[in-house]
Amino acid sequence: MEALIPVINKLQDVFNTVGADTIQLPQIVVVGTQSSGKSSVLESLVGRDILPRGTGVVTRRPLVLQLVHIDQEDRRKPTEENESKKNGRLYKGIDGEEWGKFLHTKNKIYTDFEEIRHEIEAETERISGSNKGISDEPIHLKIFSPQVVNLTLVDLPGITKVPVGDQPKDIEIQIRELILKYISNPNSIILAVTAANTDMATSEALKVAREVDPDGRRTLAVITKLDLMDAGTDAMDVLMGRVIPVKLGIIGVVNRSQLDINQKKLVADSIRDEHAFLQKKYPSLANRNGTKYLARTLNRLLMHHIRDCLPELKTRINVLAAQYQSLLNSYGEPVEDKSATLLQIITKFAAEYCNTIEGTAKYIETAELCGGARICYIFHETFGRTLESVHPLGGLTTIDVLTAIRNATGPRPALFVPEVSFELLVKRQIKRLEEPSLRCVELVHEEMQRIIQHCSNYSTQELLRFPKLHDAIVEVVTSLLRKRLPVTNEMVHNLVAIELAYINTKHPDFADASGLMNNNIEEQRRNRLRDLPSAVPRDKGAASVSQSSSVSDQTDSGTGNWRSMVRKGEEVPAGDRAMPQPLITASPQKGHAVNLLDVPVPVSRKLSAREQRDCEVIERLIKSYFLIVRKNIQDSVPKAVMHFLVNHVKDCLQSELVGQLYKTTLLSDLLTESEDMAQRRNEAADMLKALQKASQVIAEIRETHLW
């Protein structure tokens, strides 16, 4: 199990090479307030002075510290480790037993630990600046030594409350968010550092640890500065867990004082003094406290934690590898045969466009109707409901019908309802079907325009590589749709014009309505004969009817009673119909000119029985014939749109694209990749390679029975 930590370090190296933070590896995160002794604890684990010192916020970037144990007799130079092993050669020995190297300095070896400290300070200021601000971009440092145990630790800025000097006003929030980012990783172990000369009940480190680890399953407490407690007090209760219990344990350590640091006291000497102090002050707990015990405990906890995390880690790596493989495939390979590539993309786009209309596309939209389904909805729901909402007699009043009847008779009063009035009025109503029909064409045209974007986004990922080709394809398809729009509109206009050109009163579905009109004419004739006196001979009846009609006409034509009836909306008295008033033929008096063009204006009034009957007949005829025409239009318009627009575009799309774009002079320009496509392809390839390496590393663990 000891070999598990180097495996995790190897995985960390793999992901560091591609700058990936999508995999959360097991590691120990050190948390504590400023001046709580965090840096001293880390340096004790390393056995060297490597961390910057000073006042205020000294650690301003996360420091990912990997401790690698090496054998005393087999020191190897840590440059290009994997390649060297692959080539079968050992690392060359170097001066000194311990060394370090940074990720950002590549293969540079640091044998002087003072130089390591200066590099940490320089790299911190390079990213975070010199104004005491912080950054979440980590510094990666590896320490190779025979004196260390295998560990991976993360040193974070100390928790602070009040900004000091030129620190940002929100420094507390910045540090808190940075700490939560790292300790929220479920694969991390939290090392909560608290000074012994403070009240543990007010420990900020334990408080923030409990926010993400309420059960304490991955929190270990470290009590520092045991030698600085007030005289007469000790940390026995704290170390025994009687004050605040911690599941993974509480370990006490003794740090070097500032005087020891200034006097360059060695860490090894400090550890010996620590052991002596624990034997004297806490003899019963000495073997379960101290820096060496802390290192062994952390090593053991990390190994068990790694073992528990590996199954989930393996699954996560495999899922990511599949995702990046798919992403890399979508980016495609660098173009070699431009002609074949262009033809392939054009053919695929045309096929996907047609498949989207037919409903057989690979990528089916689930959020809304798209393609052929929306066209079907437009035909049968939108267009159908709109036509059904057009009332056969909409915009037509009874006075309009009556006026049309009278205008159709000319100067002679009609004995029967004139058919011309019906034709005039029904054409007016049929004309109202043209606007929704043209709107149906417009809606289908808009949907076919939307299909272009759908195919670009979901179906043809190659178009993302070539933005100029994408724009050219969009332009060609849009132009084709634009050319077909007036042709389709003209056909739909003609469909309505055809219905207006000939009113077929012999239509099979109109036979009953025609019979209604004939019955009405016959009924009028019978009513007139029934009104004749019984003593009048039948042959004289016609003359009487004619005379009666003449009298009636004179009455209706008079300027007195007829105009009065129309303007006042009253029926003419029976006595007035029997005794017509004589026409005034004298010249108009002075000041009373007569306007011969002054015709009666129809207004709302009570209709006579005959007028009511005539209007009802015309209205029923209009309604019957209008429903026949509406049914025809509802059926023929979708067919026309499909033939002249949808099917024509489907049949001609590929040939149009090939004819417009498949030209030698356009190849290089159309197949120019977007600026960042090559970079994204390389990044995806590097990440996929790293994930594959990580998968191999985990496979080696299974083969060696470490897992």
XYZ file of C-alpha atoms in Angstrom:
707
model
C 0.000 0.000 0.000
C 2.949 2.320 0.447
C 3.243 2.461 -3.349
C -0.209 4.043 -3.698
C 1.009 7.559 -2.900
C 3.694 7.581 -5.632
C 0.975 6.414 -8.014
C -1.147 9.411 -7.099
C 1.905 11.627 -7.516
C 2.370 10.161 -10.960
C -1.262 10.903 -11.785
C -0.753 14.425 -10.511
C 2.222 14.815 -12.861
C 0.168 13.532 -15.770
C -2.594 16.071 -15.232
C -0.189 18.887 -14.445
C 1.318 18.572 -17.910
C -2.010 19.559 -19.469
C -3.099 21.949 -16.726
C -6.167 19.865 -15.966
C -8.113 20.345 -12.742
C -11.155 18.288 -13.761
C -9.814 15.268 -11.811
C -9.865 15.714 -8.042
C -6.990 13.637 -6.719
C -6.536 12.628 -3.064
C -4.363 15.124 -1.203
C -3.896 16.719 2.223
C -5.074 20.338 2.498
C -3.510 22.394 5.295
C -5.861 24.993 6.815
C -5.253 27.450 9.641
C -5.202 31.069 10.682
C -2.262 33.377 10.190
C 0.603 32.678 12.605
C -0.979 29.395 13.707
C 2.189 27.514 12.739
C 1.126 26.073 9.369
C 4.431 26.816 7.677
C 6.408 25.334 10.550
C 4.394 22.122 10.405
C 5.038 21.778 6.673
C 8.747 22.507 7.026
C 8.957 19.932 9.796
C 7.445 17.346 7.465
C 9.911 18.313 4.724
C 12.844 18.657 7.080
C 14.031 21.829 5.327
C 13.337 25.562 5.323
C 11.540 26.077 2.024
C 8.625 28.447 2.712
C 8.702 32.267 2.638
C 8.620 34.037 5.980
C 7.298 37.428 6.978
C 4.356 39.310 8.464
C 0.792 39.355 7.208
C -0.298 37.099 4.345
C 2.890 35.381 3.203
C 1.318 32.392 1.426
C -0.687 34.091 -1.322
C -0.994 31.211 -3.771
C -1.806 27.547 -3.123
C 1.383 25.501 -2.893
C 0.925 21.873 -3.990
C 3.820 20.103 -2.261
C 4.610 16.537 -3.268
C 7.052 14.714 -0.988
C 8.760 11.779 -2.700
C 10.756 9.333 -0.630
C 13.913 8.054 -2.332
C 16.415 5.442 -1.218
C 19.707 6.698 0.121
C 21.757 4.586 -2.253
C 19.618 5.089 -5.348
C 19.403 8.826 -5.889
C 18.109 9.645 -9.328
C 17.854 12.864 -11.207
C 14.131 13.699 -11.641
C 14.186 14.928 -15.223
C 11.906 13.318 -17.784
C 11.298 10.435 -15.404
C 8.919 8.429 -17.570
C 11.012 8.788 -20.726
C 14.196 7.800 -18.895
C 12.603 4.646 -17.560
C 11.260 3.893 -21.002
C 14.724 4.256 -22.505
C 16.123 1.937 -19.856
C 18.687 4.296 -18.354
C 19.038 5.330 -14.694
C 19.060 8.943 -13.540
C 22.455 10.424 -12.928
C 23.380 11.073 -9.346
C 23.543 14.710 -8.241
C 25.344 16.634 -5.571
C 23.399 16.407 -2.335
C 20.900 13.934 -0.957
C 17.805 16.085 -1.483
C 16.518 18.257 -4.292
C 13.394 19.841 -5.623
C 11.844 20.946 -8.881
C 8.947 23.176 -9.917
C 6.401 22.470 -12.595
C 6.724 25.970 -14.070
C 10.518 25.715 -14.438
C 10.213 22.404 -16.279
C 13.308 20.249 -15.720
C 15.417 22.617 -13.648
C 16.811 20.967 -10.503
C 17.107 22.894 -7.217
C 19.601 21.503 -4.728
C 19.768 24.758 -2.748
C 16.610 25.015 -0.648
C 17.203 28.708 -0.122
C 16.854 29.063 -3.883
C 13.570 27.146 -3.704
C 12.235 29.664 -1.206
C 13.237 32.594 -3.428
C 11.585 30.933 -6.443
C 8.329 30.537 -4.500
C 8.411 34.248 -3.607
C 9.213 35.278 -7.186
C 6.532 33.071 -8.715
C 3.983 34.344 -6.180
C 4.670 37.975 -7.084
C 4.638 37.165 -10.793
C 0.994 36.075 -10.635
C -0.401 37.735 -7.506
C 1.546 40.985 -7.675
C 3.231 42.745 -4.802
C 0.120 44.259 -3.161
C -0.525 41.301 -0.851
C -3.347 40.070 -3.096
C -3.987 36.357 -3.530
C -4.459 34.042 -6.519
C -6.032 30.598 -6.875
C -3.447 29.458 -9.446
C -1.284 26.895 -7.624
C 2.496 26.500 -7.500
C 3.578 22.875 -7.923
C 6.734 21.794 -6.081
C 8.243 18.322 -5.750
C 10.747 17.474 -3.013
C 12.856 14.326 -3.368
C 14.485 13.188 -0.137
C 15.303 10.038 1.824
C 14.122 11.852 4.959
C 10.465 12.296 3.937
C 7.481 9.995 3.648
C 5.331 9.985 0.515
C 2.767 12.740 0.897
C 0.886 15.275 -1.205
C 0.022 18.452 0.703
C -1.553 21.765 -0.250
C -0.539 24.868 1.699
C -3.172 27.619 1.579
C -3.151 31.262 2.722
C -3.846 31.703 6.426
C -7.336 32.740 7.507
C -7.472 36.431 8.362
C -10.185 38.804 9.525
C -8.852 42.343 9.135
C -6.928 43.595 6.092
C -3.491 44.927 6.976
C -1.503 47.513 5.045
C -2.379 47.500 1.376
C -4.269 44.209 1.501
C -7.598 44.194 -0.399
C -10.637 45.043 1.705
C -12.255 41.723 0.842
C -9.153 39.676 1.667
C -11.122 37.611 4.215
C -13.715 36.613 1.593
C -11.042 35.848 -1.012
C -9.114 33.565 1.328
C -12.262 31.840 2.550
C -13.448 31.094 -0.991
C -9.998 29.753 -1.905
C -9.937 27.456 1.136
C -13.451 26.164 0.449
C -12.493 25.425 -3.156
C -9.803 22.981 -2.025
C -11.388 21.408 1.043
C -14.688 20.870 -0.802
C -12.895 18.199 -2.800
C -14.358 14.969 -1.350
C -11.045 13.212 -2.067
C -9.057 15.536 0.184
C -8.002 15.182 3.833
C -8.264 18.387 5.875
C -5.362 19.155 8.202
C -6.803 21.768 10.596
C -3.971 23.609 12.368
C -4.680 25.434 15.647
C -2.256 27.031 18.108
C -2.258 25.569 21.639
C -2.202 29.035 23.235
C -5.647 29.839 21.767
C -9.073 28.524 22.692
C -9.764 25.487 20.533
C -13.516 26.179 20.751
C -12.895 29.279 18.632
C -10.710 27.528 16.060
C -11.396 28.973 12.608
C -9.713 25.976 10.972
C -12.077 23.466 12.603
C -15.048 25.732 11.929
C -14.410 25.946 8.186
C -13.603 22.208 8.047
C -16.978 21.339 9.572
C -18.776 23.310 6.843
C -17.686 20.775 4.212
C -17.040 17.777 6.487
C -19.745 17.885 9.158
C -19.164 14.248 10.167
C -15.422 14.768 10.538
C -14.635 11.711 8.393
C -11.692 13.401 6.680
C -10.497 15.999 9.214
C -7.323 15.682 11.308
C -6.488 18.339 13.919
C -2.945 19.521 14.679
C -2.174 21.501 17.861
C 0.957 23.644 17.479
C 3.066 25.663 19.938
C 2.608 23.310 22.849
C 5.640 24.914 24.486
C 4.097 28.389 24.486
C 1.122 27.702 26.740
C 0.692 29.748 29.916
C 2.463 28.521 33.007
C 0.349 26.083 34.975
C -1.701 24.988 31.968
C -1.359 22.119 29.551
C -3.073 20.689 26.480
C -3.875 17.285 27.965
C -7.652 17.648 27.635
C -7.347 19.005 24.105
C -5.002 16.226 22.969
C -7.239 13.583 24.531
C -10.224 14.925 22.612
C -12.147 15.960 25.691
C -12.673 19.557 24.532
C -13.569 18.996 20.878
C -13.453 15.401 19.591
C -12.021 14.844 16.115
C -12.611 11.452 14.471
C -9.251 11.143 12.732
C -7.437 12.305 15.863
C -5.625 15.275 17.399
C -1.820 15.476 17.248
C 0.317 17.999 19.112
C 3.641 19.363 17.827
C 6.289 21.856 18.920
C 7.412 24.427 16.378
C 10.665 26.290 16.047
C 10.514 29.756 17.541
C 11.303 32.837 15.515
C 14.624 33.009 17.350
C 15.397 29.435 16.262
C 14.599 30.356 12.666
C 16.745 33.474 12.815
C 19.620 31.459 14.255
C 19.248 28.856 11.451
C 18.417 26.059 13.798
C 18.106 22.844 11.830
C 14.758 21.129 11.563
C 16.330 17.854 12.663
C 17.558 19.489 15.886
C 14.128 20.979 16.422
C 12.511 17.532 16.114
C 14.880 16.133 18.735
C 14.035 18.983 21.101
C 10.350 18.376 20.412
C 10.672 14.724 21.384
C 12.417 15.681 24.628
C 9.699 18.232 25.428
C 6.898 15.703 24.886
C 8.642 13.093 27.053
C 8.914 15.636 29.837
C 5.485 17.354 29.678
C 3.274 14.624 28.184
C 5.039 11.314 28.842
C 1.879 9.238 28.441
C 1.110 10.844 25.078
C 4.623 11.278 23.707
C 4.446 8.291 21.388
C 1.197 9.598 19.823
C 2.309 13.164 19.214
C 5.140 14.974 17.530
C 6.225 15.673 13.956
C 7.378 12.142 13.143
C 4.124 10.628 14.372
C 2.212 13.260 12.387
C 4.103 12.306 9.206
C 3.416 8.598 9.681
C -0.248 9.269 10.460
C -0.705 11.450 7.413
C 0.992 8.827 5.263
C -1.278 6.090 6.602
C -4.460 8.168 6.282
C -3.585 9.245 2.766
C -2.903 5.669 1.645
C -6.228 4.410 2.998
C -7.983 7.406 1.524
C -6.398 6.784 -1.871
C -7.460 3.140 -1.733
C -11.054 4.183 -1.046
C -11.051 6.825 -3.797
C -9.472 4.778 -6.584
C -12.639 3.012 -7.869
C -14.485 6.285 -8.305
C -11.332 7.898 -9.693
C -10.994 5.156 -12.301
C -14.614 5.607 -13.387
C -14.183 9.361 -13.614
C -11.050 9.008 -15.742
C -12.765 6.573 -18.131
C -15.781 8.851 -18.542
C -13.578 11.864 -19.231
C -11.495 9.881 -21.709
C -14.635 8.979 -23.657
C -15.805 12.596 -23.616
C -12.489 13.944 -24.870
C -12.311 11.254 -27.543
C -15.719 12.354 -28.796
C -14.648 16.006 -28.639
C -11.488 15.249 -30.575
C -13.494 13.392 -33.202
C -15.773 16.405 -33.606
C -12.750 18.615 -34.292
C -11.709 16.275 -37.094
C -8.328 15.549 -38.547
C -6.246 18.182 -40.382
C -7.489 18.537 -43.967
C -5.399 16.784 -46.593
C -7.744 16.271 -49.559
C -9.680 19.541 -49.687
C -11.908 18.559 -52.611
C -13.073 15.357 -50.947
C -13.542 17.113 -47.605
C -15.653 19.881 -49.130
C -17.835 17.446 -51.049
C -18.266 15.285 -47.955
C -19.372 18.236 -45.799
C -21.779 19.515 -48.463
C -23.298 16.067 -48.932
C -23.659 15.532 -45.195
C -25.283 18.926 -44.674
C -27.770 18.363 -47.506
C -28.623 14.915 -46.148
C -29.106 16.216 -42.611
C -31.261 19.083 -43.885
C -33.527 16.673 -45.758
C -33.565 14.217 -42.838
C -34.641 16.995 -40.473
C -37.616 17.669 -42.724
C -38.436 13.964 -42.997
C -37.989 13.394 -39.244
C -35.125 10.907 -39.623
C -32.288 13.166 -38.430
C -29.698 11.750 -36.040
C -30.156 14.577 -33.540
C -33.833 14.870 -32.616
C -34.891 18.083 -30.911
C -36.765 17.442 -27.652
C -37.407 20.978 -26.443
C -39.644 22.122 -29.310
C -41.058 21.085 -32.669
C -38.539 21.317 -35.466
C -38.304 20.680 -39.199
C -40.997 18.566 -40.787
C -42.931 18.277 -37.529
C -43.265 22.056 -37.287
C -44.264 22.295 -40.972
C -46.985 19.710 -40.298
C -48.110 21.758 -37.285
C -48.254 24.898 -39.437
C -50.399 23.154 -42.065
C -52.894 21.385 -39.856
C -52.958 23.444 -36.678
C -51.939 27.031 -37.346
C -53.247 27.349 -40.923
C -56.224 25.051 -40.324
C -57.412 26.902 -37.218
C -56.917 30.259 -38.914
C -59.107 29.272 -41.868
C -61.766 27.865 -39.547
C -61.816 31.164 -37.692
C -62.736 32.996 -40.930
C -66.538 33.174 -40.697
C -68.407 32.739 -43.975
C -70.372 35.943 -43.356
C -67.627 37.845 -41.531
C -67.632 41.554 -42.351
C -70.949 41.198 -44.169
C -74.098 42.852 -42.752
C -77.718 42.306 -43.745
C -77.800 45.800 -45.222
C -74.782 44.864 -47.380
C -76.678 41.836 -48.682
C -79.836 43.851 -49.296
C -77.889 46.581 -51.104
C -76.172 44.001 -53.302
C -79.544 42.491 -54.214
C -80.954 45.878 -55.208
C -77.822 46.901 -57.101
C -77.997 43.629 -59.053
C -81.531 44.418 -60.307
C -80.636 47.665 -62.048
C -83.480 50.115 -62.721
C -86.107 47.405 -62.727
C -87.551 45.964 -59.547
C -86.896 42.214 -59.337
C -89.539 39.585 -59.015
C -86.933 37.058 -57.861
C -83.594 37.112 -56.000
C -80.873 37.890 -58.597
C -78.003 35.374 -58.801
C -75.537 38.153 -59.595
C -75.791 39.441 -56.041
C -74.831 36.017 -54.691
C -71.770 35.812 -56.961
C -70.688 39.333 -56.062
C -70.912 38.719 -52.336
C -69.395 35.224 -52.278
C -66.322 36.420 -54.205
C -65.827 39.104 -51.596
C -65.834 36.464 -48.867
C -63.560 34.042 -50.748
C -60.991 36.825 -51.183
C -60.548 36.849 -47.408
C -58.893 33.394 -47.594
C -55.897 34.702 -49.518
C -54.154 36.488 -46.622
C -53.973 33.474 -44.226
C -52.869 31.302 -47.163
C -49.933 33.585 -47.930
C -49.116 33.731 -44.227
C -48.910 29.923 -44.224
C -46.265 30.124 -46.969
C -44.325 32.654 -44.922
C -44.351 30.473 -41.798
C -43.085 27.414 -43.695
C -40.361 29.542 -45.289
C -39.249 30.750 -41.840
C -39.120 27.182 -40.517
C -36.991 26.017 -43.435
C -34.667 28.897 -42.644
C -34.471 27.715 -39.030
C -33.547 24.206 -40.149
C -30.269 25.625 -41.495
C -29.226 26.731 -38.011
C -30.421 23.458 -36.503
C -28.225 21.441 -38.858
C -25.270 23.743 -38.180
C -25.557 23.437 -34.401
C -26.414 19.786 -33.915
C -25.887 17.739 -37.027
C -22.773 18.914 -38.864
C -20.016 19.561 -36.330
C -17.470 19.927 -39.143
C -18.985 23.293 -40.014
C -17.681 24.651 -36.705
C -14.169 24.045 -38.015
C -14.734 26.085 -41.174
C -16.675 29.299 -40.434
C -16.336 30.590 -44.005
C -17.793 27.377 -45.412
C -20.591 27.586 -42.875
C -21.437 31.136 -43.933
C -21.298 30.162 -47.611
C -23.670 27.212 -47.108
C -26.101 29.388 -45.179
C -26.030 31.965 -47.966
C -26.662 29.393 -50.729
C -29.586 27.743 -48.902
C -31.060 31.113 -47.941
C -30.811 32.269 -51.557
C -32.531 29.088 -52.772
C -35.366 29.583 -50.289
C -35.616 33.231 -51.256
C -35.984 32.326 -54.941
C -38.738 29.813 -54.250
C -40.782 32.145 -52.048
C -42.314 34.344 -54.821
C -43.021 31.247 -56.954
C -44.904 29.625 -54.085
C -46.739 32.828 -53.240
C -47.805 33.177 -56.868
C -49.180 29.646 -56.883
C -51.142 30.205 -53.673
C -52.445 33.493 -55.086
C -53.550 31.609 -58.195
C -55.351 29.000 -56.100
C -57.544 31.742 -54.647
C -57.866 33.421 -58.055
C -59.029 30.123 -59.554
C -61.828 29.926 -57.015
C -62.765 33.521 -57.794
C -62.680 32.993 -61.550
C -65.694 30.668 -61.712
C -68.413 30.257 -59.131
C -69.567 26.725 -59.783
C -73.162 26.619 -58.649
C -73.403 23.113 -60.095
C -70.869 21.802 -57.602
C -72.143 18.480 -56.139
C -71.886 19.781 -52.597
C -73.741 22.943 -53.577
C -76.771 21.167 -55.085
C -78.911 21.461 -51.935
C -78.244 25.174 -51.653
C -79.164 25.707 -55.324
C -82.401 23.860 -54.741
C -83.095 26.217 -51.864
C -82.989 29.204 -54.205
C -85.260 27.548 -56.769
C -87.714 26.676 -54.023
C -87.637 30.261 -52.835
C -88.492 31.561 -56.337
C -91.391 29.132 -56.649
C -92.611 30.084 -53.176
C -92.629 33.746 -54.118
C -94.706 33.004 -57.241
C -97.254 30.988 -55.235
C -97.542 33.687 -52.585
C -98.368 36.326 -55.206
C -101.050 34.152 -56.786
C -102.504 33.336 -53.365
C -102.874 37.063 -52.579
C -105.207 37.647 -55.626
C -109.046 38.011 -54.968
C -110.859 34.770 -55.536
C -113.389 36.402 -58.000
C -110.716 37.600 -60.354
C -110.192 35.269 -63.289
C -106.838 33.424 -63.461
C -105.974 35.045 -66.811
C -106.544 38.481 -65.350
C -104.533 37.636 -62.330
C -101.299 38.235 -64.131
C -102.483 41.654 -65.247
C -103.514 42.444 -61.688
C -100.160 41.308 -60.420
C -98.452 43.453 -63.012
C -100.604 46.422 -62.122
C -100.022 45.845 -58.435
C -96.315 45.653 -59.053
C -96.459 48.879 -61.046
C -98.261 50.642 -58.237
C -95.816 49.230 -55.761
C -92.920 50.412 -57.874
C -94.332 53.856 -58.043
C -94.695 53.878 -54.318
C -91.145 52.637 -53.765
C -89.803 55.127 -56.266
C -91.489 58.105 -54.713
C -89.313 60.691 -53.033
C -91.613 60.880 -50.071
C -92.587 57.559 -48.471
C -89.581 55.444 -49.631
C -86.965 57.912 -48.454
C -88.902 58.499 -45.256
C -89.089 54.717 -44.658
C -85.339 54.273 -45.171
C -84.205 57.269 -43.126
C -86.634 56.870 -40.232
C -86.473 53.084 -40.136
C -90.296 52.777 -40.116
C -92.726 50.729 -42.189
C -94.892 52.670 -44.687
C -98.566 52.673 -43.576
C -100.947 50.487 -45.546
C -103.000 53.498 -46.681
C -99.916 55.116 -48.143
C -99.068 51.961 -50.192
C -102.652 52.012 -51.644
C -102.697 55.754 -52.539
C -99.371 56.808 -54.078
C -98.465 60.491 -53.864
C -98.157 62.404 -57.148
C -94.659 63.316 -58.363
C -93.682 66.973 -58.120
C -92.672 68.070 -61.601
C -92.635 71.826 -61.079
C -89.348 73.701 -61.037
C -87.726 73.926 -57.675
C -88.459 77.006 -55.687
C -85.744 79.541 -54.983
C -83.421 78.329 -52.295
C -84.610 74.685 -52.564
C -82.362 73.056 -55.179
C -82.920 69.343 -55.910
C -79.823 67.030 -56.067
C -80.636 64.289 -58.583
C -77.626 62.233 -57.321
C -78.995 62.181 -53.798
C -79.615 58.452 -53.372
C -80.966 56.855 -50.190
C -78.291 55.715 -47.754
C -79.025 52.299 -46.202
C -79.355 52.363 -42.434
C -80.492 49.840 -39.851
C -84.198 49.283 -40.064
C -86.799 46.569 -39.820
C -86.906 44.574 -43.024
C -90.093 43.518 -44.744
C -90.932 39.831 -44.887
C -89.751 39.552 -48.487
C -86.490 41.407 -47.790
C -85.835 39.227 -44.797
C -86.483 36.114 -46.841
C -84.282 37.242 -49.724
C -81.369 38.100 -47.420
C -81.600 34.765 -45.654
C -81.495 32.915 -48.953
C -78.369 34.789 -50.128
C -76.635 34.336 -46.775
C -77.318 30.591 -46.781
C -75.995 30.321 -50.325
C -72.860 32.282 -49.442
C -72.209 30.169 -46.369
C -72.678 26.910 -48.240
C -70.412 27.850 -51.138
C -67.798 29.505 -48.899
C -67.406 26.318 -46.860
C -66.786 24.375 -50.069
C -64.084 26.827 -51.186
C -62.507 26.971 -47.718
C -62.237 23.197 -47.697
C -60.570 23.311 -51.112
C -58.096 26.001 -50.022
C -57.292 24.176 -46.776
C -56.396 21.123 -48.835
C -54.664 22.707 -51.838
C -52.456 25.333 -50.143
C -50.341 22.813 -48.129
C -49.961 20.725 -51.279
C -48.792 23.741 -53.240
C -46.334 24.749 -50.507
C -44.916 21.236 -50.320
C -44.494 20.992 -54.104
C -43.216 24.450 -54.947
C -41.161 25.131 -51.786
C -40.378 22.188 -49.503
C -39.922 19.349 -51.986
C -38.231 21.559 -54.558
C -35.624 22.691 -52.005
C -35.079 19.095 -50.858
C -34.566 17.886 -54.429
C -32.309 20.734 -55.532
C -30.353 21.488 -52.343
C -27.306 19.305 -52.914
C -26.953 20.185 -56.592
C -27.293 23.869 -55.735
C -24.605 23.636 -53.041
C -22.237 21.718 -55.297
C -22.807 24.084 -58.197
C -22.196 27.188 -56.083
C -19.391 26.021 -53.779
C -17.542 23.094 -55.330
C -15.068 25.216 -57.235
C -11.286 24.950 -57.275
C -10.847 28.675 -56.722
C -12.887 28.528 -53.512
C -11.405 25.440 -51.849
C -8.605 27.068 -49.869
C -10.749 29.939 -48.658
C -13.789 27.863 -47.677
C -11.727 25.242 -45.809
C -9.822 27.739 -43.688
C -10.169 26.669 -40.041
C -11.129 29.078 -37.306
C -8.186 30.533 -35.418
C -8.677 28.595 -32.204
C -9.702 25.270 -33.749
C -6.151 23.930 -34.114
C -5.354 24.974 -30.537
C -8.478 23.285 -29.171
C -7.682 20.137 -31.132
C -4.174 20.013 -29.636
C -5.481 20.645 -26.122
C -8.081 17.896 -26.481
C -5.434 15.511 -27.831
C -3.070 16.282 -24.920
C -5.835 15.807 -22.374
C -6.897 12.529 -23.964
C -3.297 11.328 -23.887
C -3.019 12.273 -20.204
C -6.242 10.438 -19.366
C -5.058 7.347 -21.213
C -1.796 7.439 -19.241
C -3.741 7.802 -16.020
C -5.881 4.826 -16.975
C -2.714 2.790 -17.564
C -1.343 3.798 -14.163
C -4.510 2.628 -12.435
C -4.380 -0.602 -14.442
C -0.839 -1.181 -13.114
C -2.184 -0.823 -9.572
C -4.675 -3.611 -10.182
C -2.001 -5.829 -11.708
C 0.311 -5.379 -8.705
C -2.583 -6.061 -6.279
C -2.163 -2.685 -4.584
C -5.887 -2.042 -4.914
